[in-house]
Tab-separated table of C-alpha atoms and ligand atoms in Angstrom:
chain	number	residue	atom	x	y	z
A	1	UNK	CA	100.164	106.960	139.240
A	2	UNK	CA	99.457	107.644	135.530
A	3	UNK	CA	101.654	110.225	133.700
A	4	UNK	CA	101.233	111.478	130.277
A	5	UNK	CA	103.155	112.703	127.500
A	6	UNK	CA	103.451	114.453	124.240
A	7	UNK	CA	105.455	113.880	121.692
A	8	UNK	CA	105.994	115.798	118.207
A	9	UNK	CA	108.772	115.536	115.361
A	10	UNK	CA	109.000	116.828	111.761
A	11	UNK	CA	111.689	115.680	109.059
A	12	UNK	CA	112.426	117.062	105.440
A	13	UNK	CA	112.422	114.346	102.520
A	14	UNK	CA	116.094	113.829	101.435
A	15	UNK	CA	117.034	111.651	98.360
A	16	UNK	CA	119.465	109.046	99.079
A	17	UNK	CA	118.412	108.482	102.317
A	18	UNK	CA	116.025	105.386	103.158
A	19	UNK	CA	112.761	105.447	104.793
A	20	UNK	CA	112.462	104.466	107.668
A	21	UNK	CA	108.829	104.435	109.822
A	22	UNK	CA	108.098	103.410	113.436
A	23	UNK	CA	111.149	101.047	112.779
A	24	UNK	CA	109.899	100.010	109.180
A	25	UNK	CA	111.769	100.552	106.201
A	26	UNK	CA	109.392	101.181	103.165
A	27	UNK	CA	110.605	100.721	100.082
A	28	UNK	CA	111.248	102.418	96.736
A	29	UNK	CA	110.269	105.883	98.996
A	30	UNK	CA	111.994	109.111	99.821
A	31	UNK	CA	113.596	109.083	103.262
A	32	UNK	CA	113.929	111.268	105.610
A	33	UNK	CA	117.079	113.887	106.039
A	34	UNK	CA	118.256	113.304	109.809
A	35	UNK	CA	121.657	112.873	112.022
A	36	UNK	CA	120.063	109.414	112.959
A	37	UNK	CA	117.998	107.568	110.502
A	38	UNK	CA	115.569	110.004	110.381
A	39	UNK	CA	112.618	108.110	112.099
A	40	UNK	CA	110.709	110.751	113.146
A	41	UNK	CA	107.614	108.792	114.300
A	42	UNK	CA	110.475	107.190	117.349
A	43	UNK	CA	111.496	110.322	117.333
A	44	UNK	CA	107.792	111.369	118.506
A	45	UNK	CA	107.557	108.398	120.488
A	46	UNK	CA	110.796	109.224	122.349
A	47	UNK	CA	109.531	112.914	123.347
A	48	UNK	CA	106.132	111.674	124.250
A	49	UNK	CA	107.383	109.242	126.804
A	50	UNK	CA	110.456	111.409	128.101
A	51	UNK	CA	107.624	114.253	127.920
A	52	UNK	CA	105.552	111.821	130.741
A	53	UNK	CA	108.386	111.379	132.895
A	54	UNK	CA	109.416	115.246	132.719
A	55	UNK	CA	113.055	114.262	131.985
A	56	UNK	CA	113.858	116.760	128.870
A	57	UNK	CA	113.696	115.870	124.935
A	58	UNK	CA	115.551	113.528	123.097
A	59	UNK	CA	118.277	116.443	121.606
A	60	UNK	CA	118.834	116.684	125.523
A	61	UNK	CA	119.529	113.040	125.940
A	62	UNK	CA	120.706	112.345	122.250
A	63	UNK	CA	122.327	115.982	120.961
A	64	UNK	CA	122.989	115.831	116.945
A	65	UNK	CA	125.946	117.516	117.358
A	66	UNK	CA	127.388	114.068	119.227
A	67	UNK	CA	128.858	111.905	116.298
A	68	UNK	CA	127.944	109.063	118.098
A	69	UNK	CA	124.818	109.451	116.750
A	70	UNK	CA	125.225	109.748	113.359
A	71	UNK	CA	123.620	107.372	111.008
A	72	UNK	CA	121.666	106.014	113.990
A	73	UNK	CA	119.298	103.462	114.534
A	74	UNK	CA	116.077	105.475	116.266
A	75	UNK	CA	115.214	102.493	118.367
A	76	UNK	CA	117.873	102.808	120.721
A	77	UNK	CA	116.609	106.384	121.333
A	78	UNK	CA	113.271	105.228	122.449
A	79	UNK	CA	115.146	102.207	124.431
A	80	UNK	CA	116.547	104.905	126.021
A	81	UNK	CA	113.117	106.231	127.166
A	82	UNK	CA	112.067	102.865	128.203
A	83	UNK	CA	115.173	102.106	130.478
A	84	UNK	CA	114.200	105.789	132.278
A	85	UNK	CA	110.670	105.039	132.769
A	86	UNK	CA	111.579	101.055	133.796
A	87	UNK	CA	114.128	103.226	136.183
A	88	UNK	CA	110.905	105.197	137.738
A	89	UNK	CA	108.683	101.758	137.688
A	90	UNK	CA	106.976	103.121	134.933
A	91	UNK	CA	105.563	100.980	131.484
A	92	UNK	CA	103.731	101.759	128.749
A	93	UNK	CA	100.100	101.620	128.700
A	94	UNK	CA	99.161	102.167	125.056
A	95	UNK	CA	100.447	105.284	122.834
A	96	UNK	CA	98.443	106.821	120.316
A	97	UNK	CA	100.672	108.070	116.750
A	98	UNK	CA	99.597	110.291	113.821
A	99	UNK	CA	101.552	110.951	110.893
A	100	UNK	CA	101.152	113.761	108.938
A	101	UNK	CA	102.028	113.577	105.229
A	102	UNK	CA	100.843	113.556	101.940
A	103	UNK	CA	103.035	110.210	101.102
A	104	UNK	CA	103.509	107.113	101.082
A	105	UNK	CA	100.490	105.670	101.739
A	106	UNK	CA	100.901	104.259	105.009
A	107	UNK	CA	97.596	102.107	104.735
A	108	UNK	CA	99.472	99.058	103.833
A	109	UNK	CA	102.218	99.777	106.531
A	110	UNK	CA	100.618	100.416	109.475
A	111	UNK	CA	99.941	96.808	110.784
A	112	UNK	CA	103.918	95.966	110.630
A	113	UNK	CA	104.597	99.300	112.453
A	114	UNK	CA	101.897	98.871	114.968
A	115	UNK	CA	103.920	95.326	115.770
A	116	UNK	CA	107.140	96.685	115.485
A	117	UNK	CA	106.210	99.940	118.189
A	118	UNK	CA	104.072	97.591	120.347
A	119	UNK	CA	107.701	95.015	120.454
A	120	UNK	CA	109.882	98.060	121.539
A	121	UNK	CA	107.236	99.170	123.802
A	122	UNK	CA	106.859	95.955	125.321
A	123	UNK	CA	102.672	96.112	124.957
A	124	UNK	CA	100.229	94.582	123.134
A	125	UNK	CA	99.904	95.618	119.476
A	126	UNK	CA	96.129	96.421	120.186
A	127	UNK	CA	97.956	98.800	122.247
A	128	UNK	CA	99.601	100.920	119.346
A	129	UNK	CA	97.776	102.974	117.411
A	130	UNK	CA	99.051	104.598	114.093
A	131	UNK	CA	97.296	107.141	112.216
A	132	UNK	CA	97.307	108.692	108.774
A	133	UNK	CA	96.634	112.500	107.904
A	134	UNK	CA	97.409	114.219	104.815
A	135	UNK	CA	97.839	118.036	104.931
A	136	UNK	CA	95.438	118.107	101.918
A	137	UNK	CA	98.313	119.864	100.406
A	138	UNK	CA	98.598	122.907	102.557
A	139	UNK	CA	101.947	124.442	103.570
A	140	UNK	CA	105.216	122.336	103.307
A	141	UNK	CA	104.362	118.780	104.465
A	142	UNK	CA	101.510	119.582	101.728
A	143	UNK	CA	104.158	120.238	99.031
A	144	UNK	CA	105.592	117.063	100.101
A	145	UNK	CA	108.496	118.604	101.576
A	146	UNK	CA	108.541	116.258	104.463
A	147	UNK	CA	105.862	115.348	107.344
A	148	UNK	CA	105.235	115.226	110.636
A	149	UNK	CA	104.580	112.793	113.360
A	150	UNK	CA	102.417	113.924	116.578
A	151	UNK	CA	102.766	110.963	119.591
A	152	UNK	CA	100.797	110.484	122.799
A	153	UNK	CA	101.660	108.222	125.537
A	154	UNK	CA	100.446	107.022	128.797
A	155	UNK	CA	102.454	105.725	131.203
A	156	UNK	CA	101.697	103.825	134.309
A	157	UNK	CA	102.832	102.405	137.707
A	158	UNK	CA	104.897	98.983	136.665
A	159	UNK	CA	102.902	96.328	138.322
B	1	MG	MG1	113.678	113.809	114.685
């Protein structure tokens, strides 16, 4: 069986805070405001592959009211995702990730994120794809007031 999932997540820009992408930190940038650390493309990530295995959204399993979750590093949320697909004998096939925002950059970041998904994911790093998109400076994430992160996943029968 092959299941597939959606996953979306926006953030504002918050000073102080540190950015942190796919499990990157890039430097000398806005981060994001968040309970966690504000990394909305795991955030994405998360959904998409709790989307697949219909088992609710990630403020069902990780509620930002809960301070245990405060300041928190986003990869255990998509561990967390893993473990409950591993529980169905479901992996990862590949996941497909675009980020919408006007900046940073993310040209010169998207190899280390690619690795750094494709390591929590457990696949292949051909197997991560990240995309850029600006919002050629429409709305909010075109002001710059924060972005957006839209995730696919497919999941598939653990061999
Ligand atoms: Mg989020």
């Amino acid at each position: 069986m092959q299941r597939i999932g959606l996953g979306f997540d926006s953030h504002r820009f918050a000073p102080g805070r540190a950015l942190v992408l796919g499990g990157v930190r890039i430097a000398g940038e806005q981060g994001l405001a968040g309970h966690s650390d504000g990394d909305a493309v795991l955030h994405a990530l998360t959904d998409a592959i709790l989307g697949a295995l219909a088992a609710g959204d990630i403020g069902e399993h990780f509620p930002d009211t809960d301070p245990r979750w405060a300041g928190a590093d986003s990869r255990v949320f998509l561990a967390e995702a893993i473990r409950l697909a591993r529980e169905r004998t479901m992996r990862v096939v590949n996941c497909d990730v675009t980020v919408v925002t006007e900046r940073p950059r993310l040209s010169p970041h998207k190899d280390a994120m690619a690795a750094r998904i494709a390591e929590l994911l457990a696949v292949p790093a051909k197997c991560v794809s990240i995309k850029a998109k600006t919002a050629e400076q429409m709305g909010a994430i075109g002001r710059g007031e924060g972005l957006a992160v839209l995730a696919a996943v497919l999941l598939t029968d653990a061999a």
